[in-house]
PDB file of C-alpha atoms in Angstrom:
ATOM      1  CA  MET A   1     207.927  85.932  49.781  1.00  0.00           C
ATOM      2  CA  SER A   2     210.213  89.010  51.088  1.00  0.00           C
ATOM      3  CA  SER A   3     213.014  90.123  49.467  1.00  0.00           C
ATOM      4  CA  ALA A   4     216.495  89.406  51.573  1.00  0.00           C
ATOM      5  CA  ALA A   5     216.691  93.237  52.388  1.00  0.00           C
ATOM      6  CA  VAL A   6     213.068  93.209  53.892  1.00  0.00           C
ATOM      7  CA  GLU A   7     214.075  90.023  55.996  1.00  0.00           C
ATOM      8  CA  VAL A   8     217.274  92.005  57.333  1.00  0.00           C
ATOM      9  CA  ALA A   9     215.313  94.584  58.346  1.00  0.00           C
ATOM     10  CA  ARG A  10     212.972  92.682  59.957  1.00  0.00           C
ATOM     11  CA  SER A  11     215.860  90.892  61.928  1.00  0.00           C
ATOM     12  CA  TYR A  12     217.333  94.086  63.007  1.00  0.00           C
ATOM     13  CA  TYR A  13     213.987  95.916  63.898  1.00  0.00           C
ATOM     14  CA  ASP A  14     213.154  92.967  66.319  1.00  0.00           C
ATOM     15  CA  SER A  15     216.263  93.288  68.214  1.00  0.00           C
ATOM     16  CA  ASP A  16     216.198  94.642  71.282  1.00  0.00           C
ATOM     17  CA  ASP A  17     218.783  97.165  70.982  1.00  0.00           C
ATOM     18  CA  ALA A  18     216.969  98.698  67.813  1.00  0.00           C
ATOM     19  CA  ASP A  19     213.564  98.515  70.069  1.00  0.00           C
ATOM     20  CA  GLN A  20     214.893 100.712  72.847  1.00  0.00           C
ATOM     21  CA  PHE A  21     216.989 103.110  70.816  1.00  0.00           C
ATOM     22  CA  TYR A  22     214.149 103.759  68.552  1.00  0.00           C
ATOM     23  CA  SER A  23     211.476 104.011  71.598  1.00  0.00           C
ATOM     24  CA  ALA A  24     213.586 105.856  73.634  1.00  0.00           C
ATOM     25  CA  VAL A  25     215.584 108.330  71.273  1.00  0.00           C
ATOM     26  CA  TRP A  26     212.367 109.248  69.005  1.00  0.00           C
ATOM     27  CA  GLY A  27     209.943 109.153  71.673  1.00  0.00           C
ATOM     28  CA  GLY A  28     207.930 106.169  71.182  1.00  0.00           C
ATOM     29  CA  GLU A  29     205.643 107.575  68.825  1.00  0.00           C
ATOM     30  CA  ASP A  30     207.218 107.770  65.583  1.00  0.00           C
ATOM     31  CA  ILE A  31     210.579 106.186  63.444  1.00  0.00           C
ATOM     32  CA  HIS A  32     210.971 108.786  60.584  1.00  0.00           C
ATOM     33  CA  ILE A  33     212.757 112.078  59.867  1.00  0.00           C
ATOM     34  CA  GLY A  34     211.430 115.373  61.412  1.00  0.00           C
ATOM     35  CA  ILE A  35     210.829 118.568  59.776  1.00  0.00           C
ATOM     36  CA  TYR A  36     212.253 121.331  62.440  1.00  0.00           C
ATOM     37  CA  ARG A  37     211.595 124.717  62.936  1.00  0.00           C
ATOM     38  CA  SER A  38     214.633 125.064  65.273  1.00  0.00           C
ATOM     39  CA  LYS A  39     217.732 123.157  65.656  1.00  0.00           C
ATOM     40  CA  LEU A  40     216.931 122.260  69.168  1.00  0.00           C
ATOM     41  CA  GLU A  41     213.581 121.392  68.840  1.00  0.00           C
ATOM     42  CA  PRO A  42     212.861 117.948  70.227  1.00  0.00           C
ATOM     43  CA  ILE A  43     212.612 114.666  67.762  1.00  0.00           C
ATOM     44  CA  ALA A  44     209.378 113.852  68.886  1.00  0.00           C
ATOM     45  CA  ASP A  45     207.708 117.339  68.020  1.00  0.00           C
ATOM     46  CA  ALA A  46     209.762 117.516  64.824  1.00  0.00           C
ATOM     47  CA  SER A  47     208.687 113.821  63.890  1.00  0.00           C
ATOM     48  CA  ARG A  48     205.146 114.742  64.233  1.00  0.00           C
ATOM     49  CA  ARG A  49     205.375 117.907  62.155  1.00  0.00           C
ATOM     50  CA  THR A  50     206.046 115.501  59.226  1.00  0.00           C
ATOM     51  CA  VAL A  51     202.784 113.245  59.860  1.00  0.00           C
ATOM     52  CA  GLN A  52     200.803 116.386  59.771  1.00  0.00           C
ATOM     53  CA  GLU A  53     202.302 118.112  56.903  1.00  0.00           C
ATOM     54  CA  MET A  54     201.973 115.039  55.209  1.00  0.00           C
ATOM     55  CA  ALA A  55     198.169 114.837  55.774  1.00  0.00           C
ATOM     56  CA  GLN A  56     197.905 118.020  54.833  1.00  0.00           C
ATOM     57  CA  ARG A  57     198.932 117.309  51.156  1.00  0.00           C
ATOM     58  CA  ILE A  58     195.892 114.700  50.608  1.00  0.00           C
ATOM     59  CA  PRO A  59     192.826 116.228  49.038  1.00  0.00           C
ATOM     60  CA  ASP A  60     189.903 115.526  50.309  1.00  0.00           C
ATOM     61  CA  LEU A  61     190.288 113.127  53.491  1.00  0.00           C
ATOM     62  CA  GLU A  62     187.056 112.146  54.863  1.00  0.00           C
ATOM     63  CA  ARG A  63     185.880 110.300  58.104  1.00  0.00           C
ATOM     64  CA  GLY A  64     185.702 106.634  57.611  1.00  0.00           C
ATOM     65  CA  GLN A  65     188.006 106.501  54.587  1.00  0.00           C
ATOM     66  CA  ARG A  66     190.345 103.537  54.336  1.00  0.00           C
ATOM     67  CA  VAL A  67     194.384 103.803  54.719  1.00  0.00           C
ATOM     68  CA  VAL A  68     197.317 101.096  54.399  1.00  0.00           C
ATOM     69  CA  ASP A  69     200.282 102.274  56.052  1.00  0.00           C
ATOM     70  CA  LEU A  70     203.480 100.816  54.615  1.00  0.00           C
ATOM     71  CA  GLY A  71     205.990 100.205  57.031  1.00  0.00           C
ATOM     72  CA  SER A  72     204.061 101.525  60.497  1.00  0.00           C
ATOM     73  CA  GLY A  73     206.470 101.188  62.700  1.00  0.00           C
ATOM     74  CA  TYR A  74     204.953 101.868  66.169  1.00  0.00           C
ATOM     75  CA  CYS A  75     201.972 103.269  64.477  1.00  0.00           C
ATOM     76  CA  GLY A  76     202.278 106.761  65.481  1.00  0.00           C
ATOM     77  CA  ALA A  77     201.193 108.085  61.947  1.00  0.00           C
ATOM     78  CA  ALA A  78     198.132 105.862  62.121  1.00  0.00           C
ATOM     79  CA  ARG A  79     197.068 107.003  65.514  1.00  0.00           C
ATOM     80  CA  TYR A  80     197.472 110.448  64.297  1.00  0.00           C
ATOM     81  CA  LEU A  81     195.142 109.791  61.147  1.00  0.00           C
ATOM     82  CA  ALA A  82     192.599 107.792  62.781  1.00  0.00           C
ATOM     83  CA  ARG A  83     192.363 110.304  65.817  1.00  0.00           C
ATOM     84  CA  GLU A  84     192.301 113.485  64.148  1.00  0.00           C
ATOM     85  CA  HIS A  85     191.115 112.492  60.737  1.00  0.00           C
ATOM     86  CA  GLY A  86     188.640 109.391  61.684  1.00  0.00           C
ATOM     87  CA  LEU A  87     190.368 107.197  59.072  1.00  0.00           C
ATOM     88  CA  ARG A  88     190.555 103.314  59.113  1.00  0.00           C
ATOM     89  CA  VAL A  89     194.342 102.153  59.061  1.00  0.00           C
ATOM     90  CA  ASP A  90     195.574  98.850  57.878  1.00  0.00           C
ATOM     91  CA  ALA A  91     198.902  99.311  59.386  1.00  0.00           C
ATOM     92  CA  VAL A  92     201.740  96.583  57.751  1.00  0.00           C
ATOM     93  CA  ASN A  93     204.816  96.338  59.439  1.00  0.00           C
ATOM     94  CA  LEU A  94     207.297  93.310  59.391  1.00  0.00           C
ATOM     95  CA  SER A  95     208.725  93.754  63.100  1.00  0.00           C
ATOM     96  CA  GLU A  96     206.758  91.724  65.602  1.00  0.00           C
ATOM     97  CA  VAL A  97     208.667  93.556  68.280  1.00  0.00           C
ATOM     98  CA  GLU A  98     207.138  97.217  66.966  1.00  0.00           C
ATOM     99  CA  ASN A  99     203.614  95.713  66.353  1.00  0.00           C
ATOM    100  CA  ARG A 100     203.506  94.304  69.658  1.00  0.00           C
ATOM    101  CA  ARG A 101     204.192  97.783  71.054  1.00  0.00           C
ATOM    102  CA  ALA A 102     202.159  99.378  68.279  1.00  0.00           C
ATOM    103  CA  ARG A 103     198.941  97.162  69.478  1.00  0.00           C
ATOM    104  CA  GLU A 104     199.497  98.378  73.198  1.00  0.00           C
ATOM    105  CA  LEU A 105     199.767 102.420  72.244  1.00  0.00           C
ATOM    106  CA  ASN A 106     196.847 101.808  70.235  1.00  0.00           C
ATOM    107  CA  GLN A 107     194.934 100.370  72.951  1.00  0.00           C
ATOM    108  CA  ALA A 108     195.896 102.915  75.367  1.00  0.00           C
ATOM    109  CA  ALA A 109     195.029 105.404  72.860  1.00  0.00           C
ATOM    110  CA  GLY A 110     191.448 103.807  72.803  1.00  0.00           C
ATOM    111  CA  LEU A 111     192.044 103.732  68.818  1.00  0.00           C
ATOM    112  CA  HIS A 112     192.381  99.804  68.583  1.00  0.00           C
ATOM    113  CA  ASP A 113     188.881  99.574  66.866  1.00  0.00           C
ATOM    114  CA  ARG A 114     189.995 101.800  64.034  1.00  0.00           C
ATOM    115  CA  ILE A 115     193.811 100.498  63.391  1.00  0.00           C
ATOM    116  CA  GLN A 116     194.402  97.074  62.526  1.00  0.00           C
ATOM    117  CA  VAL A 117     198.005  96.379  62.793  1.00  0.00           C
ATOM    118  CA  VAL A 118     199.177  93.746  60.050  1.00  0.00           C
ATOM    119  CA  ASP A 119     202.637  91.526  60.588  1.00  0.00           C
ATOM    120  CA  GLY A 120     203.931  91.359  57.009  1.00  0.00           C
ATOM    121  CA  SER A 121     205.556  92.934  54.001  1.00  0.00           C
ATOM    122  CA  PHE A 122     204.540  95.723  52.038  1.00  0.00           C
ATOM    123  CA  GLU A 123     206.244  93.953  48.905  1.00  0.00           C
ATOM    124  CA  THR A 124     203.025  91.634  48.955  1.00  0.00           C
ATOM    125  CA  LEU A 125     199.999  93.376  50.490  1.00  0.00           C
ATOM    126  CA  PRO A 126     197.419  90.766  52.069  1.00  0.00           C
ATOM    127  CA  PHE A 127     194.470  92.970  50.684  1.00  0.00           C
ATOM    128  CA  GLU A 128     192.265  92.855  47.653  1.00  0.00           C
ATOM    129  CA  ASP A 129     192.182  95.490  44.843  1.00  0.00           C
ATOM    130  CA  GLY A 130     190.782  98.915  44.665  1.00  0.00           C
ATOM    131  CA  LEU A 131     190.244  98.497  48.782  1.00  0.00           C
ATOM    132  CA  PHE A 132     192.161 101.756  50.053  1.00  0.00           C
ATOM    133  CA  ASP A 133     191.433 105.658  49.656  1.00  0.00           C
ATOM    134  CA  LEU A 134     195.101 106.263  50.498  1.00  0.00           C
ATOM    135  CA  ALA A 135     198.646 104.334  50.927  1.00  0.00           C
ATOM    136  CA  TRP A 136     200.803 106.061  53.407  1.00  0.00           C
ATOM    137  CA  SER A 137     204.413 105.390  53.743  1.00  0.00           C
ATOM    138  CA  GLN A 138     207.127 107.112  56.022  1.00  0.00           C
ATOM    139  CA  ASP A 139     210.830 106.196  55.593  1.00  0.00           C
ATOM    140  CA  ALA A 140     210.253 102.736  55.165  1.00  0.00           C
ATOM    141  CA  ILE A 141     210.719 101.429  51.168  1.00  0.00           C
ATOM    142  CA  LEU A 142     214.197 102.268  51.162  1.00  0.00           C
ATOM    143  CA  HIS A 143     214.274  98.601  52.978  1.00  0.00           C
ATOM    144  CA  SER A 144     213.058  96.590  49.892  1.00  0.00           C
ATOM    145  CA  GLU A 145     215.012  95.363  47.108  1.00  0.00           C
ATOM    146  CA  ARG A 146     211.862  95.690  45.052  1.00  0.00           C
ATOM    147  CA  ARG A 147     210.866  99.180  45.456  1.00  0.00           C
ATOM    148  CA  GLU A 148     208.973  99.160  42.118  1.00  0.00           C
ATOM    149  CA  GLN A 149     207.264  96.206  43.301  1.00  0.00           C
ATOM    150  CA  VAL A 150     205.819  98.161  46.779  1.00  0.00           C
ATOM    151  CA  LEU A 151     204.739 100.862  44.508  1.00  0.00           C
ATOM    152  CA  HIS A 152     202.871  98.280  42.340  1.00  0.00           C
ATOM    153  CA  GLU A 153     201.159  96.986  45.194  1.00  0.00           C
ATOM    154  CA  ALA A 154     200.066 100.493  46.688  1.00  0.00           C
ATOM    155  CA  HIS A 155     198.953 100.927  43.311  1.00  0.00           C
ATOM    156  CA  ARG A 156     196.906  97.528  42.952  1.00  0.00           C
ATOM    157  CA  VAL A 157     195.082  98.098  46.478  1.00  0.00           C
ATOM    158  CA  LEU A 158     194.247 101.691  45.861  1.00  0.00           C
ATOM    159  CA  ARG A 159     190.739 102.672  44.465  1.00  0.00           C
ATOM    160  CA  ALA A 160     190.509 104.798  41.272  1.00  0.00           C
ATOM    161  CA  GLY A 161     190.979 108.702  42.441  1.00  0.00           C
ATOM    162  CA  GLY A 162     193.155 107.108  45.246  1.00  0.00           C
ATOM    163  CA  HIS A 163     196.430 108.890  46.642  1.00  0.00           C
ATOM    164  CA  MET A 164     199.488 107.792  47.990  1.00  0.00           C
ATOM    165  CA  VAL A 165     201.872 110.062  49.867  1.00  0.00           C
ATOM    166  CA  LEU A 166     205.506 108.752  51.030  1.00  0.00           C
ATOM    167  CA  THR A 167     208.886 110.108  52.349  1.00  0.00           C
ATOM    168  CA  ASP A 168     212.176 108.023  51.858  1.00  0.00           C
ATOM    169  CA  PRO A 169     215.631 108.733  52.291  1.00  0.00           C
ATOM    170  CA  MET A 170     217.178 108.789  48.912  1.00  0.00           C
ATOM    171  CA  GLN A 171     220.260 109.641  47.120  1.00  0.00           C
ATOM    172  CA  SER A 172     220.263 112.748  45.104  1.00  0.00           C
ATOM    173  CA  ASP A 173     219.585 112.721  41.234  1.00  0.00           C
ATOM    174  CA  ASP A 174     223.349 113.177  40.661  1.00  0.00           C
ATOM    175  CA  CYS A 175     224.968 111.164  43.017  1.00  0.00           C
ATOM    176  CA  PRO A 176     228.190 110.098  42.212  1.00  0.00           C
ATOM    177  CA  PRO A 177     228.787 106.379  42.418  1.00  0.00           C
ATOM    178  CA  GLY A 178     230.249 104.834  45.418  1.00  0.00           C
ATOM    179  CA  VAL A 179     229.881 107.879  47.747  1.00  0.00           C
ATOM    180  CA  LEU A 180     226.990 106.459  49.823  1.00  0.00           C
ATOM    181  CA  GLN A 181     228.630 102.487  50.115  1.00  0.00           C
ATOM    182  CA  PRO A 182     229.499 103.475  54.134  1.00  0.00           C
ATOM    183  CA  ILE A 183     225.757 104.021  54.422  1.00  0.00           C
ATOM    184  CA  LEU A 184     224.731 101.499  52.420  1.00  0.00           C
ATOM    185  CA  ASP A 185     227.182  99.177  54.082  1.00  0.00           C
ATOM    186  CA  ARG A 186     225.198 100.168  57.529  1.00  0.00           C
ATOM    187  CA  ILE A 187     221.739  99.494  56.392  1.00  0.00           C
ATOM    188  CA  HIS A 188     222.711  96.443  54.414  1.00  0.00           C
ATOM    189  CA  LEU A 189     221.240  97.772  51.313  1.00  0.00           C
ATOM    190  CA  GLY A 190     222.594  97.767  47.712  1.00  0.00           C
ATOM    191  CA  SER A 191     221.276 101.143  46.597  1.00  0.00           C
ATOM    192  CA  LEU A 192     218.818 103.939  47.378  1.00  0.00           C
ATOM    193  CA  GLY A 193     216.136 105.525  45.746  1.00  0.00           C
ATOM    194  CA  SER A 194     216.253 108.840  44.271  1.00  0.00           C
ATOM    195  CA  PRO A 195     213.382 111.481  43.336  1.00  0.00           C
ATOM    196  CA  ARG A 196     213.741 110.610  39.569  1.00  0.00           C
ATOM    197  CA  PHE A 197     213.767 106.774  40.451  1.00  0.00           C
ATOM    198  CA  TYR A 198     210.292 107.282  42.143  1.00  0.00           C
ATOM    199  CA  GLN A 199     208.901 109.282  39.821  1.00  0.00           C
ATOM    200  CA  ALA A 200     209.778 107.120  36.995  1.00  0.00           C
ATOM    201  CA  ALA A 201     208.666 103.878  38.978  1.00  0.00           C
ATOM    202  CA  ALA A 202     205.458 105.277  40.165  1.00  0.00           C
ATOM    203  CA  GLU A 203     204.648 106.298  36.630  1.00  0.00           C
ATOM    204  CA  LYS A 204     205.447 102.922  35.554  1.00  0.00           C
ATOM    205  CA  VAL A 205     203.139 101.041  37.900  1.00  0.00           C
ATOM    206  CA  GLY A 206     200.100 103.594  36.813  1.00  0.00           C
ATOM    207  CA  LEU A 207     200.548 106.540  39.249  1.00  0.00           C
ATOM    208  CA  VAL A 208     200.721 109.970  38.691  1.00  0.00           C
ATOM    209  CA  LEU A 209     202.847 112.307  40.209  1.00  0.00           C
ATOM    210  CA  ASP A 210     200.915 115.075  41.530  1.00  0.00           C
ATOM    211  CA  ASP A 211     203.582 117.091  43.919  1.00  0.00           C
ATOM    212  CA  TYR A 212     206.941 116.573  45.122  1.00  0.00           C
ATOM    213  CA  THR A 213     208.502 118.881  47.857  1.00  0.00           C
ATOM    214  CA  ASP A 214     211.830 118.735  48.342  1.00  0.00           C
ATOM    215  CA  LEU A 215     212.909 119.058  51.877  1.00  0.00           C
ATOM    216  CA  THR A 216     216.373 117.435  51.605  1.00  0.00           C
ATOM    217  CA  PRO A 217     218.035 120.100  54.528  1.00  0.00           C
ATOM    218  CA  GLN A 218     215.614 118.180  57.017  1.00  0.00           C
ATOM    219  CA  LEU A 219     217.406 115.095  56.365  1.00  0.00           C
ATOM    220  CA  VAL A 220     220.613 116.673  57.778  1.00  0.00           C
ATOM    221  CA  ASN A 221     218.762 118.622  60.700  1.00  0.00           C
ATOM    222  CA  HIS A 222     217.377 115.530  61.819  1.00  0.00           C
ATOM    223  CA  TYR A 223     220.274 113.263  62.184  1.00  0.00           C
ATOM    224  CA  ARG A 224     222.199 115.851  63.700  1.00  0.00           C
ATOM    225  CA  ARG A 225     219.728 116.036  66.067  1.00  0.00           C
ATOM    226  CA  VAL A 226     219.300 112.234  66.510  1.00  0.00           C
ATOM    227  CA  LEU A 227     223.196 112.477  67.227  1.00  0.00           C
ATOM    228  CA  GLU A 228     223.061 114.964  69.454  1.00  0.00           C
ATOM    229  CA  GLU A 229     220.646 113.078  71.659  1.00  0.00           C
ATOM    230  CA  THR A 230     222.122 109.858  71.396  1.00  0.00           C
ATOM    231  CA  GLU A 231     225.344 111.451  72.922  1.00  0.00           C
ATOM    232  CA  ALA A 232     223.376 113.444  75.636  1.00  0.00           C
ATOM    233  CA  ARG A 233     221.414 110.080  76.595  1.00  0.00           C
ATOM    234  CA  ALA A 234     224.298 107.705  75.969  1.00  0.00           C
ATOM    235  CA  SER A 235     224.555 106.524  79.601  1.00  0.00           C
ATOM    236  CA  ASP A 236     220.881 106.212  80.077  1.00  0.00           C
ATOM    237  CA  LEU A 237     220.398 104.239  76.924  1.00  0.00           C
ATOM    238  CA  ARG A 238     219.507 100.364  77.628  1.00  0.00           C
ATOM    239  CA  VAL A 239     221.157  99.230  74.352  1.00  0.00           C
ATOM    240  CA  SER A 240     224.512  97.460  73.794  1.00  0.00           C
ATOM    241  CA  ALA A 241     227.918  99.392  73.308  1.00  0.00           C
ATOM    242  CA  ALA A 242     228.656  97.729  69.976  1.00  0.00           C
ATOM    243  CA  TYR A 243     225.440  98.702  68.772  1.00  0.00           C
ATOM    244  CA  LEU A 244     225.395 102.588  70.302  1.00  0.00           C
ATOM    245  CA  GLU A 245     229.017 102.768  68.421  1.00  0.00           C
ATOM    246  CA  ARG A 246     227.578 101.515  65.327  1.00  0.00           C
ATOM    247  CA  MET A 247     224.602 103.939  65.479  1.00  0.00           C
ATOM    248  CA  ARG A 248     227.007 107.046  66.059  1.00  0.00           C
ATOM    249  CA  THR A 249     229.179 105.985  63.128  1.00  0.00           C
ATOM    250  CA  GLY A 250     225.701 105.662  60.622  1.00  0.00           C
ATOM    251  CA  LEU A 251     224.316 109.034  61.581  1.00  0.00           C
ATOM    252  CA  ARG A 252     227.409 110.396  60.778  1.00  0.00           C
ATOM    253  CA  HIS A 253     227.556 109.127  57.329  1.00  0.00           C
ATOM    254  CA  TRP A 254     224.119 110.215  57.086  1.00  0.00           C
ATOM    255  CA  ILE A 255     224.923 113.918  58.251  1.00  0.00           C
ATOM    256  CA  GLU A 256     228.091 113.520  55.931  1.00  0.00           C
ATOM    257  CA  GLY A 257     226.351 112.467  52.982  1.00  0.00           C
ATOM    258  CA  GLY A 258     223.681 115.177  53.404  1.00  0.00           C
ATOM    259  CA  GLU A 259     226.046 118.047  53.639  1.00  0.00           C
ATOM    260  CA  ALA A 260     227.673 116.890  50.877  1.00  0.00           C
ATOM    261  CA  GLY A 261     224.671 116.979  48.448  1.00  0.00           C
ATOM    262  CA  HIS A 262     224.431 113.213  47.977  1.00  0.00           C
ATOM    263  CA  LEU A 263     221.501 112.532  49.778  1.00  0.00           C
ATOM    264  CA  ALA A 264     217.642 113.674  48.932  1.00  0.00           C
ATOM    265  CA  TRP A 265     214.241 113.615  51.102  1.00  0.00           C
ATOM    266  CA  GLY A 266     211.140 114.943  50.580  1.00  0.00           C
ATOM    267  CA  ILE A 267     207.109 114.162  50.689  1.00  0.00           C
ATOM    268  CA  PHE A 268     205.689 112.498  47.361  1.00  0.00           C
ATOM    269  CA  LEU A 269     201.696 112.755  46.283  1.00  0.00           C
ATOM    270  CA  PHE A 270     200.527 110.380  43.702  1.00  0.00           C
ATOM    271  CA  ARG A 271     197.406 109.586  42.647  1.00  0.00           C
ATOM    272  CA  LYS A 272     195.921 106.537  40.882  1.00  0.00           C
ATOM    273  CA  PRO A 273     193.832 107.748  37.931  1.00  0.00           C
TER     274      PRO A 273
END
């Protein structure tokens, strides 16, 4: 059984408003935080750079290796890994709407034979132990109320010597209590992880931290760009007025929280000994 937070996320991402917004504003490939080289860079370009930066951190990538993508969205990262590195990807995602679009995009790219889209929750992975060389996750684990369980599942399905690379919007290690409540209310969560939490939780389940690159300023850059793009395209977006207003409000909360130093974001690289 999935946690209540995962079920809330499933309902949200299956909505027409969310699908239309993310596919239009993010460019239809990725739904995660980008790494920007300029303030006006297209969101899709910055989002793809995040995928590239994460892949570059993984040692000894070889063609034919197996990857499990936890919270794969539209499978943008899965297609990149399959196309550029010859990897085979099992893409686990809770939204049937996103998964349907992902399968169509995989087919159009000629990569459907290398990517299996799995309808399911990353809290309980439908795979045998030690099956994968790499676990990958971008800005998805925050949606679980059982984040340590997600890391446990990643550890379980990784082979010895395999790696896990992930990003997640987090609270800072020294975030004061209560200041992120507007963000938590918007995304229907009781908490966010933190860099210290992920390191401790990963260690508890048997993963070793090989590297963490703090890229917190990019979180503010990203949500500011998304807000700018939302305002610029508001009249063209096929979403409800209520959804659009909630999105504007939520984006402003993320920007304010990041500017105040209460949020964190970066790239983790873990290893299963």
